[in-house]
Short mmCIF file of C-alpha atoms in Angstrom, two decimals:
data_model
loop_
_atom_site.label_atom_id
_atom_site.label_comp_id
_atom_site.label_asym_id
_atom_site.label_seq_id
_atom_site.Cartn_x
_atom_site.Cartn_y
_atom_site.Cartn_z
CA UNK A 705 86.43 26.88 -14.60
CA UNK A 706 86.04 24.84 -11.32
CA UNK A 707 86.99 21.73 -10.15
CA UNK A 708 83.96 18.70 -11.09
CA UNK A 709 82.12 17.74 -7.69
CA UNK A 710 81.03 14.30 -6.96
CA UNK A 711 77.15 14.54 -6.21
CA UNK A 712 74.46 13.03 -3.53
CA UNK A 713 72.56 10.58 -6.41
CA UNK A 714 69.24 8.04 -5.89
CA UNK A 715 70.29 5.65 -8.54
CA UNK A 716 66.76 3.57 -9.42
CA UNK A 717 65.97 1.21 -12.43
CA UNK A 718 64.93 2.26 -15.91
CA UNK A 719 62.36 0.99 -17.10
CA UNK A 720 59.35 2.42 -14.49
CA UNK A 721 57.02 4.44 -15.87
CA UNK A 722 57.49 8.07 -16.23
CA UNK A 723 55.39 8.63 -13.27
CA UNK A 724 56.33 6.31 -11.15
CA UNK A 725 60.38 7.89 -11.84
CA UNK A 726 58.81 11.34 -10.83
CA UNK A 727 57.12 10.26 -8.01
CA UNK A 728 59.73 8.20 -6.85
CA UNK A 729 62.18 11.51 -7.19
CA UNK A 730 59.53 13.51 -5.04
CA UNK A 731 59.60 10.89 -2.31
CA UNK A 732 63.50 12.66 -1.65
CA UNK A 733 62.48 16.27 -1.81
CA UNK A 734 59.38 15.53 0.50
CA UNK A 735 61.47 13.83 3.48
CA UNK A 736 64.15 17.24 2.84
CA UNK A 737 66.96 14.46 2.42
CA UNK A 738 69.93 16.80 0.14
CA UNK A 739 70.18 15.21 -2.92
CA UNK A 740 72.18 16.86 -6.11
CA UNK A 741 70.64 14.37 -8.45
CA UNK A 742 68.13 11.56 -9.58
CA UNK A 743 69.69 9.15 -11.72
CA UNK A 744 67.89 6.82 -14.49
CA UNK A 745 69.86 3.87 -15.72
CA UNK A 746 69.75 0.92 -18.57
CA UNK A 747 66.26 0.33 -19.55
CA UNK A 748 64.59 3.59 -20.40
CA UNK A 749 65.44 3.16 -24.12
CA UNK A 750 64.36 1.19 -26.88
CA UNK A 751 61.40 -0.88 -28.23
CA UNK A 752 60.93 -3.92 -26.00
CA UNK A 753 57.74 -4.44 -24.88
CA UNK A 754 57.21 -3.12 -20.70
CA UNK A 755 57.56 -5.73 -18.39
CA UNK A 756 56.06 -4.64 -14.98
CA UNK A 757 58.47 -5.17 -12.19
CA UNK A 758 61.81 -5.60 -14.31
CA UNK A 759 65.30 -5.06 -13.12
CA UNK A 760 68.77 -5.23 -14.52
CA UNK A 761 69.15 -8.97 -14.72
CA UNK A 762 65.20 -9.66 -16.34
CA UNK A 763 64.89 -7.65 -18.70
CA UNK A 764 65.82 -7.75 -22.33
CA UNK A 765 67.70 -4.12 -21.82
CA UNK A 766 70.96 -5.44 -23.55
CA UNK A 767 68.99 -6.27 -26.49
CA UNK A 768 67.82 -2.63 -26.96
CA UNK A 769 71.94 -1.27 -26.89
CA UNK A 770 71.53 0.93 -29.94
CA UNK A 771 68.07 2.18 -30.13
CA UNK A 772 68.64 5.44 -27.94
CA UNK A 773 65.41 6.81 -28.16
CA UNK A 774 63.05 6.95 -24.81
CA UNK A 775 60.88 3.63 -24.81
CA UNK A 776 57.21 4.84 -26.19
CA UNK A 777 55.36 2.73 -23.64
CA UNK A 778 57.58 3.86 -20.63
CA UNK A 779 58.50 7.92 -21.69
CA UNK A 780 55.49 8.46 -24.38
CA UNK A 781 56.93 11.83 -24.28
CA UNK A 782 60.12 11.35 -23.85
CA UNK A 783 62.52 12.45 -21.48
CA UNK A 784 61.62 16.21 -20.73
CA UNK A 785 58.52 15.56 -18.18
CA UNK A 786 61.27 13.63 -16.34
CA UNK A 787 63.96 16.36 -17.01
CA UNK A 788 61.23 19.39 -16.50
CA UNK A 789 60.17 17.62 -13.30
CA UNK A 790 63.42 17.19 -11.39
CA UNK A 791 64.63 21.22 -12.59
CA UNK A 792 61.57 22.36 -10.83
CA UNK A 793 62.61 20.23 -7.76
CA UNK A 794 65.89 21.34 -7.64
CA UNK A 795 67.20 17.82 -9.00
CA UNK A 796 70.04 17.22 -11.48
CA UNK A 797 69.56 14.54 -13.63
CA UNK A 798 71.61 11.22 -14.31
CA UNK A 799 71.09 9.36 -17.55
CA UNK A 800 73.17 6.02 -18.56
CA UNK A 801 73.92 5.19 -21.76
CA UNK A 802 76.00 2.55 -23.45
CA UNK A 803 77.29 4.08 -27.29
CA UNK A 804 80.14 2.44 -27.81
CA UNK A 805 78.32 -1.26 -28.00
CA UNK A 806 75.55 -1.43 -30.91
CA UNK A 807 73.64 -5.04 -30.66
CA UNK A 808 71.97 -7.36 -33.21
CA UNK A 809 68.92 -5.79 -35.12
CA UNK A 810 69.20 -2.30 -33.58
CA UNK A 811 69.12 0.76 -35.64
CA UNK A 812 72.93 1.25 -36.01
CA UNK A 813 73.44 -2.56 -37.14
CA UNK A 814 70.52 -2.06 -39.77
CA UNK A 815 71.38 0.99 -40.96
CA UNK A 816 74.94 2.44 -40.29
CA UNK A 817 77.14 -0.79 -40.70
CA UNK A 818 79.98 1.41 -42.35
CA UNK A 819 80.07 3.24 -38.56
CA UNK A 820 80.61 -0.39 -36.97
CA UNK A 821 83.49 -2.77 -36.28
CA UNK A 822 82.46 -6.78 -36.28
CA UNK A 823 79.91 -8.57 -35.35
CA UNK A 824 81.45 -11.26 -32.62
CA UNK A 825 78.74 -12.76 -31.97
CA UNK A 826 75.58 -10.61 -31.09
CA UNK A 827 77.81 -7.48 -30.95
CA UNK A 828 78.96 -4.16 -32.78
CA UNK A 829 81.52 -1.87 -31.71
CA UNK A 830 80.56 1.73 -32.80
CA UNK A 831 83.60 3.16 -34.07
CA UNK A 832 84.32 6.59 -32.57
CA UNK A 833 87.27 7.07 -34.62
CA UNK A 834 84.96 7.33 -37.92
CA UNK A 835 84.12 11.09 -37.76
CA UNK A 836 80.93 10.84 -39.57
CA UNK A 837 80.21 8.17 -36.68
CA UNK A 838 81.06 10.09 -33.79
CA UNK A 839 79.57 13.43 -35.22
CA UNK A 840 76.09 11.57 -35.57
CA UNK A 841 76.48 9.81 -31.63
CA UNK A 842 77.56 13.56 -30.73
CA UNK A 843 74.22 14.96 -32.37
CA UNK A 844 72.33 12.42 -30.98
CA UNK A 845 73.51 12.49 -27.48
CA UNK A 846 73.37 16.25 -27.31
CA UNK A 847 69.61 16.20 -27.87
CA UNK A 848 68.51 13.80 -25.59
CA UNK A 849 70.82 16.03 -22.84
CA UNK A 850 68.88 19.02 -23.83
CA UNK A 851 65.75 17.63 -24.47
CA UNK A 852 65.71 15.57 -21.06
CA UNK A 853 67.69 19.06 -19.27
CA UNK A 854 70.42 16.21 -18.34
CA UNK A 855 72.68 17.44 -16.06
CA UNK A 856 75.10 14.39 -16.06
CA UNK A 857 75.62 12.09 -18.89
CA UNK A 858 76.53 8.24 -17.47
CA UNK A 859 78.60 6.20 -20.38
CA UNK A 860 78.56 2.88 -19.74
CA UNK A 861 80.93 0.05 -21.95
CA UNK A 862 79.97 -3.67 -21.11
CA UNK A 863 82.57 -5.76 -23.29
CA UNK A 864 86.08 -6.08 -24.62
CA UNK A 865 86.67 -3.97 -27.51
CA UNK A 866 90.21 -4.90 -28.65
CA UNK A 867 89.27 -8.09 -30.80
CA UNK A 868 87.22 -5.80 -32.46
CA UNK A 869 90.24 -3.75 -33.06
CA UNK A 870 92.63 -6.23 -33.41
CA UNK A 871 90.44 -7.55 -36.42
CA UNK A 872 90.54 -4.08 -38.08
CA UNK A 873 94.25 -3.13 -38.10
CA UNK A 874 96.68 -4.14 -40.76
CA UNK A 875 99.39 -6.36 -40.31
CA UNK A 876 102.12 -3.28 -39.90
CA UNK A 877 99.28 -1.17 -38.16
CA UNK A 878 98.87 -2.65 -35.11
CA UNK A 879 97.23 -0.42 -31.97
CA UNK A 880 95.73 2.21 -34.68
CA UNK A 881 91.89 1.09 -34.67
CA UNK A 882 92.60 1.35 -30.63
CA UNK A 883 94.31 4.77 -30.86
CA UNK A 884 92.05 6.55 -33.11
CA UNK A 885 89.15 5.30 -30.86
CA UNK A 886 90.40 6.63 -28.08
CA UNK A 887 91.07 9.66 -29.47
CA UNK A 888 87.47 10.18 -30.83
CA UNK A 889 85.84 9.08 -27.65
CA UNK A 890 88.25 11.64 -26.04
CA UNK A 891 86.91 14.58 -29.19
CA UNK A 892 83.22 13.22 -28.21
CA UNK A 893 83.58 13.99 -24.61
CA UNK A 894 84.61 17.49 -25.38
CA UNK A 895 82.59 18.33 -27.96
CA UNK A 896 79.42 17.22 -25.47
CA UNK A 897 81.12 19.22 -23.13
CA UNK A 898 81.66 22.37 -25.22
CA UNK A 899 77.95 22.06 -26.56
CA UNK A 900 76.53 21.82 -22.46
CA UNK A 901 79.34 23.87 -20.50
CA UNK A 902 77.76 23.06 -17.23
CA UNK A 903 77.30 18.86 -18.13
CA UNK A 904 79.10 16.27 -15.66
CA UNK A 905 80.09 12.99 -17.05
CA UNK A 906 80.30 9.77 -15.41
CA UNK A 907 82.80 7.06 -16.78
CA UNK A 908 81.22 4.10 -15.75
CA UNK A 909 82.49 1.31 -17.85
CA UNK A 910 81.62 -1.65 -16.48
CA UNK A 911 82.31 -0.24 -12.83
CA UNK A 912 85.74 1.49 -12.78
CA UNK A 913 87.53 0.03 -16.12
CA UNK A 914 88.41 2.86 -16.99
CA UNK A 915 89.80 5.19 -14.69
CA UNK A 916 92.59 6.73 -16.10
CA UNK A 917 94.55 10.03 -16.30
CA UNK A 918 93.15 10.99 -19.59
CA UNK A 919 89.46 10.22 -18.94
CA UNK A 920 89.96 11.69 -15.66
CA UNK A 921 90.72 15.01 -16.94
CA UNK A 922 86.80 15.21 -18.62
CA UNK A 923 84.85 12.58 -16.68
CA UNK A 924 84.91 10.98 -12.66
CA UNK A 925 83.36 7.42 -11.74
CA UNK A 926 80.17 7.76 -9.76
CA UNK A 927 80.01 3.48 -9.91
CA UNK A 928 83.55 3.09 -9.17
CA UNK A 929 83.47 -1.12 -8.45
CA UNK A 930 80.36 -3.45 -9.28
CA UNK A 931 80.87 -4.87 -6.29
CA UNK A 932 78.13 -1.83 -5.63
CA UNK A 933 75.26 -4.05 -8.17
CA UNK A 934 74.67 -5.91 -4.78
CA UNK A 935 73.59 -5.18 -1.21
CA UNK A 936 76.08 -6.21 1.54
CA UNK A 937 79.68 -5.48 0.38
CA UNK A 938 80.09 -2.14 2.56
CA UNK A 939 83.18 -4.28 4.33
CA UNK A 940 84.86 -3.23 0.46
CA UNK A 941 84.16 0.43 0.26
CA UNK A 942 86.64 1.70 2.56
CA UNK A 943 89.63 0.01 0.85
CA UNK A 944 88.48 1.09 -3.12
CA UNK A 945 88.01 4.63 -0.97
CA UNK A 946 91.92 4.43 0.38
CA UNK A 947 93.11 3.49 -3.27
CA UNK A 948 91.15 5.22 -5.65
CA UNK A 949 91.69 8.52 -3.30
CA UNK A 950 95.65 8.15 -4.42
CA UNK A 951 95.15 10.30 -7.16
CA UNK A 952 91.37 10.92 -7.90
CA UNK A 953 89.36 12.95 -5.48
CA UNK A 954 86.09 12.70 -6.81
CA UNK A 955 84.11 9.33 -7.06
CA UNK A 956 81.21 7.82 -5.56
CA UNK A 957 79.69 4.66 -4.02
CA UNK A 958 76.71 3.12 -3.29
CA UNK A 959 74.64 2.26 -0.12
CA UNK A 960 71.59 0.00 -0.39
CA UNK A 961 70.00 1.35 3.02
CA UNK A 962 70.51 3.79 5.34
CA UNK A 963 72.39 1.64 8.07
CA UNK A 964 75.02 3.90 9.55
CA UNK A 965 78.18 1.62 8.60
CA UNK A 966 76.78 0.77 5.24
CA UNK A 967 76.15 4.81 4.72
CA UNK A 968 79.66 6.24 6.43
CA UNK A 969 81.47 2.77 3.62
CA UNK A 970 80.24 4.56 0.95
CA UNK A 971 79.98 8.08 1.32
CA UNK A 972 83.17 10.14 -0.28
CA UNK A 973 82.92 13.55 -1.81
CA UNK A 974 79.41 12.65 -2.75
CA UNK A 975 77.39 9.48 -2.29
CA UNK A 976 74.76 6.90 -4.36
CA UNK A 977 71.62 5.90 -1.94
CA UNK A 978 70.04 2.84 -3.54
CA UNK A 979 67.31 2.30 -0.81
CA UNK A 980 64.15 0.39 -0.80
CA UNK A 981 61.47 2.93 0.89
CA UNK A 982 58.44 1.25 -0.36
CA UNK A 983 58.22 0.25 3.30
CA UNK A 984 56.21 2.19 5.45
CA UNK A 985 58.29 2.23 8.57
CA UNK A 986 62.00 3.16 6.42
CA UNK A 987 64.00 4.48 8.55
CA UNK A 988 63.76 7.89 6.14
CA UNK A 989 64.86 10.28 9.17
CA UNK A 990 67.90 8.39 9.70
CA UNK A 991 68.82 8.60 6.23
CA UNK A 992 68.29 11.68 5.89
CA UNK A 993 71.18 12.15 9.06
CA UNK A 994 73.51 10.22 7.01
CA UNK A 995 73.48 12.03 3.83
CA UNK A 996 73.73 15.41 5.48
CA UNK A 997 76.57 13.98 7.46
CA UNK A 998 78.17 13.21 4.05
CA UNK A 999 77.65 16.41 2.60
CA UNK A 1000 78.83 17.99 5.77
CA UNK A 1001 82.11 15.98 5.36
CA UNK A 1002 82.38 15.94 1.51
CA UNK A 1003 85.07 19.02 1.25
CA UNK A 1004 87.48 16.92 2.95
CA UNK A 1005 87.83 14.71 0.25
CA UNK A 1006 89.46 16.98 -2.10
CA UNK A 1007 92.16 17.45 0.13
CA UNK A 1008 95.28 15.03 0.81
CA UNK A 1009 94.57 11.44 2.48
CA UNK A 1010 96.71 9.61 4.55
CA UNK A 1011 96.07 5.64 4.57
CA UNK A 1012 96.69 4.06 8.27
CA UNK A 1013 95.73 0.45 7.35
CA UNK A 1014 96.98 -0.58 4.21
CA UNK A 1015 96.71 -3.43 2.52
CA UNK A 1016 94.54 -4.94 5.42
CA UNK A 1017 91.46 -5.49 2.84
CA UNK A 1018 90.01 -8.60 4.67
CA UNK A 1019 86.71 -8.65 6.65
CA UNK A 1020 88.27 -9.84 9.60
CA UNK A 1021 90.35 -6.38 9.58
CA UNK A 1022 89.64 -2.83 10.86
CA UNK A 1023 90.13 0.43 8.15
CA UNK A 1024 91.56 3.75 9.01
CA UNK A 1025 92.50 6.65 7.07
CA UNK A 1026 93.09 10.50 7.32
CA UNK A 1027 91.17 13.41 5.47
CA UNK A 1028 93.25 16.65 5.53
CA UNK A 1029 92.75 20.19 4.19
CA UNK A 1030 96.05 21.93 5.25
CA UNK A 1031 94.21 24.89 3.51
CA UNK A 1032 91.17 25.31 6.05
CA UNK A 1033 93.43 24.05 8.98
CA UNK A 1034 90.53 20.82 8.76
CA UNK A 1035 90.20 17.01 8.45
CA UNK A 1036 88.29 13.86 9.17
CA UNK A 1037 89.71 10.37 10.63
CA UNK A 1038 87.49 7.70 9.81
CA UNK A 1039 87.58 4.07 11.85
CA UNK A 1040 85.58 0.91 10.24
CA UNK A 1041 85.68 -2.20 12.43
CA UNK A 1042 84.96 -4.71 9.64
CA UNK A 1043 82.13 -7.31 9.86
CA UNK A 1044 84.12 -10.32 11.53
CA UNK A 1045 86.82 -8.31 13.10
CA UNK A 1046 87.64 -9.47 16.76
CA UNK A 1047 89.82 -6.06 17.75
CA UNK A 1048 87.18 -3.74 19.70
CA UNK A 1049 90.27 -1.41 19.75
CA UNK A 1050 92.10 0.44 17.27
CA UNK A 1051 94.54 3.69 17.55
CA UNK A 1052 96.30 5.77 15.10
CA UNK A 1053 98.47 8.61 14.92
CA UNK A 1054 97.29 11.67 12.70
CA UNK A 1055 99.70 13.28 10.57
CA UNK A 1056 100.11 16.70 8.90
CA UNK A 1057 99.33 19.04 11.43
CA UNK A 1058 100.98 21.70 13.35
CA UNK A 1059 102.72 20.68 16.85
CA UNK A 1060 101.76 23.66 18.74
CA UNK A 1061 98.04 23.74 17.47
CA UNK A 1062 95.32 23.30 19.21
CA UNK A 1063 92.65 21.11 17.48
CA UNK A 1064 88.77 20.76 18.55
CA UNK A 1065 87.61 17.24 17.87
CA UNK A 1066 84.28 15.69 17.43
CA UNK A 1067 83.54 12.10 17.83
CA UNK A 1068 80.49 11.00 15.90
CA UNK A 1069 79.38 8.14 17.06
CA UNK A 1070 76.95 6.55 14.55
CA UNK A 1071 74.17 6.64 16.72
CA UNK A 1072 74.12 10.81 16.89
CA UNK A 1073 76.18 10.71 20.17
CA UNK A 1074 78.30 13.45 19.64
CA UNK A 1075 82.02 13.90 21.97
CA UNK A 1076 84.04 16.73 22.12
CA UNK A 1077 87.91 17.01 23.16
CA UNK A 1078 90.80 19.20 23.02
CA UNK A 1079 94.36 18.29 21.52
CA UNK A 1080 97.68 19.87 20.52
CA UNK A 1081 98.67 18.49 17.29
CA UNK A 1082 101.65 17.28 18.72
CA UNK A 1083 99.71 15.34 21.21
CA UNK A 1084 97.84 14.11 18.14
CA UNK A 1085 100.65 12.94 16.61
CA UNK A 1086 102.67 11.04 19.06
CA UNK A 1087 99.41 9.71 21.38
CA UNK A 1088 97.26 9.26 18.73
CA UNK A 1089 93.64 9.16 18.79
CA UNK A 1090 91.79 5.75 19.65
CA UNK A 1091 88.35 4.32 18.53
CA UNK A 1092 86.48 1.95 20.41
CA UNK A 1093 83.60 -0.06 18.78
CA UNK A 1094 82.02 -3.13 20.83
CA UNK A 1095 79.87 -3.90 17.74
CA UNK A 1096 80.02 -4.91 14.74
CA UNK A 1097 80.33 -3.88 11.68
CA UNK A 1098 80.32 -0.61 13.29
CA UNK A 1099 82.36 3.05 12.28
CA UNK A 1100 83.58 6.06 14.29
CA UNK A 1101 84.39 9.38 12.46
CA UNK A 1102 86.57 11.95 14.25
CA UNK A 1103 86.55 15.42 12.66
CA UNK A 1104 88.87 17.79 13.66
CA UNK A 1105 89.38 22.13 13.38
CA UNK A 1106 92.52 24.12 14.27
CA UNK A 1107 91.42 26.49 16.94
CA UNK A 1108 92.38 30.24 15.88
#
């Protein structure tokens, strides 16, 4: 009955004891930084044995695709202390999973071969157009969201399904396997939906493969791009922001510490803060400016945009672009002077606003500095507005408010 809102996440690791993930969670609520949710991805399932210190690319998490059950050694109760933890913080709760691939020797591939397509090579494809198949992923999926109180399921899908389809369509049936997949993952989505009324779901895939109109209409991408699995890429954010903004308002990026251009790249209509604060001198104040900065600024993202650098990707290149809500008479301009751009100038003109208005601006500088002016929107449009940045990288964001 309302439209989905991208949230403020702390994306960590998996497989951390369930301790550790609580404590870890805590860490946000004690330095008052305004997070929606905590999220837990791959490695929190399964039967490997623990391997202290593991991350994404060490551990043997892709062996364990198909055994969605809470690791013993990791969760020996399961999810809830995790889930029972965060409600009484005020945290939603982010948990990946990958369905759709089943690996080698995992429960599915012993048991429930009748619900798979292949192997190629160490792979299933779990076939979501079988409705026995998808009505047992549906049951199961359900009760780790209410057992875990998950407030936003995170599907993941790491490899290329059609040769799995290709191999199971008939000569004069060609697309079906693909169509009535689709169509079940579509009938899981709502049936998970219609089960948990209140449940977000994130359409990872690999990092934005598949962001379409259809999954769109039940799911947004809070890991838009894996350009996001590493640190220093903010120069990229901007642009996927300008693109992806076309014709989806809510999506989400990641910053791997609070620096102030790496924070304003990211943050849209919510944000992902993947920081290190181990460290006893983190910088936690500062992040904690950032994020309420972006949450200040989120509403403007589900208004209209207006791209003033396009196609101008490179890191050599500054990135502009307009956030307008013509309904609150409000907006944003945000300026990014890329990491080996020469130009300590840039000016644009701001569209969409009335002539004879007059607008109150505020220049956020990213150390705090705030600047206040007075415009017409006339004056806006045919003077433009200029941002002046002798570092960099370095940003600028100039939010504007028609005056009553």
């Amino acid at each position: 009955g309302r439209p989905a809102e991208a949230p403020m996440c702390n994306a960590v690791w998996g497989e951390n004891r369930v301790q550790n993930q609580i404590v870890k969670a805590k860490w946000w609520v004690d330095n008052q930084i305004p997070l929606d949710m905590f999220w837990i991805d791959a490695g929190w399932h399964g039967d490997a044995p623990f391997l202290e210190g593991s991350t994404v690319f060490n551990s043997g998490w892709g062996a364990q695709v198909g055994n969605w059950w809470p690791n013993k050694t990791t969760y020996p109760e399961g999810l809830r202390p995790v889930g029972e933890a965060l409600q009484q913080m005020g945290l939603g709760f982010v948990l990946w999973l990958e369905p759709e691939r089943v690996f080698k020797d995992t429960v599915f591939a012993r048991e429930h071969k009748d619900w798979l397509l292949g192997p190629i090579g160490d792979n299933w494809l779990y076939t979501l157009g079988n409705p026995d198949a998808r009505e047992a992923l549906t049951d199961l999926i359900s009760d780790l969201i209410a057992e875990g109180k998950i407030t936003c399921y995170r599907q993941d899908f790491n490899f290329d399904p059609w040769p799995y389809w290709e191999a199971a369509d008939a000569h004069d049936r060609v697309g079906i396997s693909e169509i009535r997949h689709i169509e079940g993952l579509y009938a899981f989505w709502d049936e998970l939906r219609a089960r948990h009324p209140e449940l977000l779901i994130d359409n990872c895939s690999s990092g934005g493969r598949r962001i379409d109109l259809e999954t769109c209409t039940r799911s947004i991408p809070l890991w838009r791009s894996d350009t996001n699995c590493f640190p220093g890429n903010a120069d990229w954010n901007p642009g996927h922001s300008i693109g992806i903004s076309y014709y989806l308002p809510a999506h989400t990026a990641t910053a791997w510490q609070p620096e102030p251009y790496a924070m304003r790249a990211a943050a849209t209509a919510g944000l992902i803060c993947q920081w290190d604060y181990r460290n006893p001198s983190f910088p936690a104040e500062q992040g904690r400016r950032f994020v309420e900065e972006a949450r200040a600024l989120s509403e403007y993202w589900y208004g209209d945009i207006y791209p003033m650098t396009l196609g101008m990707n490179g890191a050599g290149h500054w990135c502009a672009f307009q956030l307008d809500r013509p309904d609150l008479g409000e907006g944003a301009v945000y300026f990014f002077r890329r990491s080996q751009s020469p130009y300590t100038h840039f000016a644009v003109r701001l569209s969409a606003l009335a002539p004879s208005a007059v607008y109150a601006l505020e220049y956020l500088a990213e150390d705090g500095t705030v600047t206040l002016e007075e415009r017409t929107g006339e004056s806006l449009a045919k003077d433009g507005i200029e941002a002046v940045l002798a570092q960099m990288p370095a940003s600028l964001i100039v939010r504007y408010a028609k005056k009553k």
